[in-house]
Short mmCIF file of C-alpha atoms in Angstrom, two decimals:
data_model
loop_
_atom_site.label_atom_id
_atom_site.label_comp_id
_atom_site.label_asym_id
_atom_site.label_seq_id
_atom_site.Cartn_x
_atom_site.Cartn_y
_atom_site.Cartn_z
CA MET O 205 27.32 -74.96 -57.57
CA ASP O 206 30.85 -73.97 -58.60
CA ARG O 207 32.74 -72.84 -55.53
CA LYS O 208 36.35 -72.03 -56.05
CA PHE O 209 38.71 -73.21 -53.34
CA THR O 210 40.85 -70.34 -52.12
CA MET O 211 43.63 -70.37 -49.61
CA PRO O 212 43.00 -68.16 -46.58
CA LYS O 213 44.77 -64.82 -46.70
CA ILE O 214 47.85 -65.00 -44.52
CA THR O 215 50.43 -62.25 -44.36
CA TRP O 216 54.01 -63.01 -45.36
CA VAL O 217 55.14 -62.49 -41.76
CA HIS O 218 52.83 -65.25 -40.55
CA LYS O 219 54.06 -67.48 -43.38
CA ALA O 220 57.66 -66.72 -42.44
CA TYR O 221 57.04 -67.65 -38.80
CA LEU O 222 55.28 -70.83 -39.88
CA ILE O 223 58.08 -71.83 -42.24
CA ALA O 224 60.73 -71.01 -39.57
CA PHE O 225 58.86 -73.19 -37.05
CA LEU O 226 58.57 -76.01 -39.59
CA ASP O 227 62.28 -75.65 -40.40
CA GLY O 228 63.07 -76.08 -36.71
CA MET O 229 60.91 -79.20 -36.51
CA ILE O 230 62.54 -80.56 -39.66
CA ILE O 231 66.05 -80.07 -38.23
CA LEU O 232 65.03 -81.88 -35.04
CA ALA O 233 63.44 -84.71 -36.99
CA ALA O 234 66.27 -85.04 -39.52
CA TYR O 235 69.00 -85.48 -36.92
CA LEU O 236 66.86 -87.82 -34.82
CA MET O 237 66.18 -89.88 -37.95
CA ALA O 238 69.94 -89.89 -38.62
CA LEU O 239 70.54 -91.42 -35.19
CA ILE O 240 67.77 -93.95 -35.65
CA LEU O 241 69.04 -94.84 -39.11
CA ARG O 242 72.59 -95.20 -37.78
CA PHE O 243 71.39 -97.76 -35.24
CA ASP O 244 69.32 -99.87 -37.62
CA PHE O 245 65.95 -98.27 -36.85
CA LEU O 246 66.01 -99.46 -33.24
CA PHE O 247 65.67 -96.60 -30.82
CA SER O 248 66.61 -98.87 -27.92
CA ARG O 249 70.07 -99.50 -29.45
CA ILE O 250 71.04 -95.83 -29.41
CA PRO O 251 73.56 -95.31 -26.58
CA ARG O 252 72.54 -92.87 -23.88
CA GLU O 253 75.50 -90.54 -24.52
CA TYR O 254 74.40 -90.11 -28.15
CA LEU O 255 70.86 -89.23 -27.10
CA GLU O 256 72.22 -86.75 -24.57
CA GLY O 257 74.48 -85.26 -27.24
CA TYR O 258 71.49 -84.94 -29.55
CA MET O 259 69.38 -83.24 -26.88
CA TRP O 260 72.21 -80.90 -25.90
CA SER O 261 73.18 -79.86 -29.45
CA MET O 262 69.77 -79.47 -31.07
CA PRO O 263 68.93 -75.99 -29.73
CA TYR O 264 72.21 -74.74 -31.27
CA TRP O 265 71.56 -76.52 -34.58
CA VAL O 266 67.99 -75.19 -34.87
CA VAL O 267 68.82 -71.57 -33.96
CA VAL O 268 71.88 -71.42 -36.19
CA THR O 269 69.99 -72.91 -39.13
CA ILE O 270 67.09 -70.47 -38.81
CA VAL O 271 69.47 -67.50 -38.49
CA VAL O 272 71.43 -68.58 -41.59
CA PHE O 273 68.19 -69.15 -43.52
CA TYR O 274 67.03 -65.68 -42.52
CA GLY O 275 70.36 -64.24 -43.65
CA PHE O 276 69.90 -65.90 -47.03
CA ARG O 277 66.37 -64.46 -47.24
CA LEU O 278 64.71 -67.86 -47.34
CA TYR O 279 61.83 -66.44 -45.31
CA HIS O 280 61.30 -63.45 -47.60
CA SER O 281 60.56 -65.14 -50.90
CA VAL O 282 57.19 -65.83 -52.46
CA TRP O 283 56.73 -69.56 -51.93
CA ARG O 284 54.24 -70.11 -54.71
CA LEU O 285 56.93 -68.99 -57.13
CA ALA O 286 59.73 -71.12 -55.67
CA GLY O 287 62.18 -71.99 -58.39
CA ILE O 288 65.84 -72.14 -59.26
CA SER O 289 66.75 -69.01 -57.27
CA GLU O 290 65.15 -70.46 -54.14
CA LEU O 291 67.08 -73.69 -54.67
CA GLN O 292 70.32 -71.75 -55.14
CA MET O 293 69.70 -69.83 -51.91
CA SER O 294 69.06 -73.11 -50.07
CA ILE O 295 72.25 -74.66 -51.42
CA SER O 296 74.25 -71.55 -50.48
CA ALA O 297 72.78 -71.55 -46.97
CA TYR O 298 73.66 -75.22 -46.48
CA ILE O 299 77.21 -74.63 -47.73
CA ILE O 300 77.60 -71.89 -45.12
CA LEU O 301 76.14 -74.19 -42.46
CA ILE O 302 78.92 -76.79 -42.90
CA PRO O 303 81.67 -74.82 -41.10
CA ILE O 304 79.18 -73.43 -38.58
CA TYR O 305 78.01 -76.94 -37.68
CA LEU O 306 81.62 -78.16 -37.50
CA LEU O 307 82.60 -75.31 -35.18
CA GLY O 308 79.57 -76.02 -33.00
CA ALA O 309 80.41 -79.72 -32.78
CA VAL O 310 84.03 -78.93 -31.83
CA PHE O 311 83.02 -76.24 -29.34
CA MET O 312 80.41 -78.50 -27.69
CA LYS O 313 82.85 -81.46 -27.78
CA LEU O 314 80.20 -83.71 -29.29
CA GLN O 315 81.19 -87.35 -29.61
CA MET O 316 78.62 -88.50 -32.14
CA PRO O 317 79.05 -91.03 -34.98
CA ARG O 318 80.36 -89.42 -38.18
CA SER O 319 77.41 -90.85 -40.09
CA TYR O 320 75.07 -88.90 -37.78
CA TYR O 321 76.39 -85.57 -39.06
CA PHE O 322 76.39 -86.59 -42.70
CA ILE O 323 72.97 -88.26 -42.75
CA GLY O 324 71.38 -85.52 -40.63
CA TYR O 325 72.79 -82.85 -42.90
CA LEU O 326 71.50 -84.55 -46.06
CA LEU O 327 68.08 -85.28 -44.59
CA SER O 328 67.67 -81.74 -43.32
CA PHE O 329 68.68 -80.29 -46.70
CA CYS O 330 66.22 -82.50 -48.58
CA MET O 331 63.39 -81.89 -46.14
CA THR O 332 63.79 -78.09 -45.80
CA THR O 333 64.14 -77.68 -49.56
CA GLY O 334 61.17 -79.98 -50.10
CA LEU O 335 59.12 -77.87 -47.68
CA ARG O 336 59.76 -74.77 -49.77
CA PHE O 337 58.67 -76.47 -52.98
CA SER O 338 55.73 -78.34 -51.46
CA PHE O 339 53.63 -75.17 -51.32
CA ARG O 340 54.09 -74.69 -55.05
CA PHE O 341 53.28 -78.35 -55.77
CA LEU O 342 50.20 -78.24 -53.54
CA ARG O 343 48.91 -75.09 -55.23
CA SER O 344 49.36 -76.55 -58.71
CA TRP O 345 47.66 -79.79 -57.63
CA ILE O 346 44.67 -77.86 -56.22
CA ASN O 347 44.43 -75.74 -59.37
CA ARG O 348 44.39 -78.85 -61.57
CA ARG O 349 41.56 -80.35 -59.55
CA GLU O 350 39.37 -77.26 -59.83
CA PRO O 351 36.74 -77.37 -62.54
CA ALA O 352 37.75 -75.26 -65.51
CA LEU O 353 36.34 -71.76 -65.28
CA LYS O 354 34.38 -70.35 -68.17
CA GLU O 355 36.60 -69.17 -70.97
CA GLN O 356 36.68 -65.41 -71.02
CA ASP O 357 38.30 -63.10 -73.50
CA ARG O 358 40.21 -60.35 -71.81
CA VAL O 359 40.31 -57.04 -73.63
CA MET O 360 42.51 -54.08 -72.87
CA ILE O 361 41.39 -50.70 -74.12
CA ILE O 362 44.31 -48.40 -74.67
CA GLY O 363 43.74 -44.67 -74.85
CA GLY O 364 40.10 -44.87 -73.89
#
């Protein structure tokens, strides 16, 4: 009983919405982890003004990141073929996000630890880039686990 595992057919628009949602969750998680890491993994040690700054700034961070990613066409690519070009687009998007994040922090008058910005930025880059490549890794892992299909010779008849 050889049943081949196939991924359900999902349109690219649904995938784009899913990836955009996951990107938003990653941004939220990355900057929260940056705060927790900054205060030695003790949530209770985080001062209230830092938590309020986090809560107040996160909608801006998430929306700006998703808009920049959309501008760099990170939601238009074929994820199973993620490669160097996808990585280059991610790096370019994150380079553009540096001044946008800085302007947002100045405009909102955020008084957060400097390590919060740096660690959050690095974590979000690693996690969003990892998300894009995880689909490719998952697909290759599933394909390796499938039993080998019968060897078939493919023939092309030209001019028939």
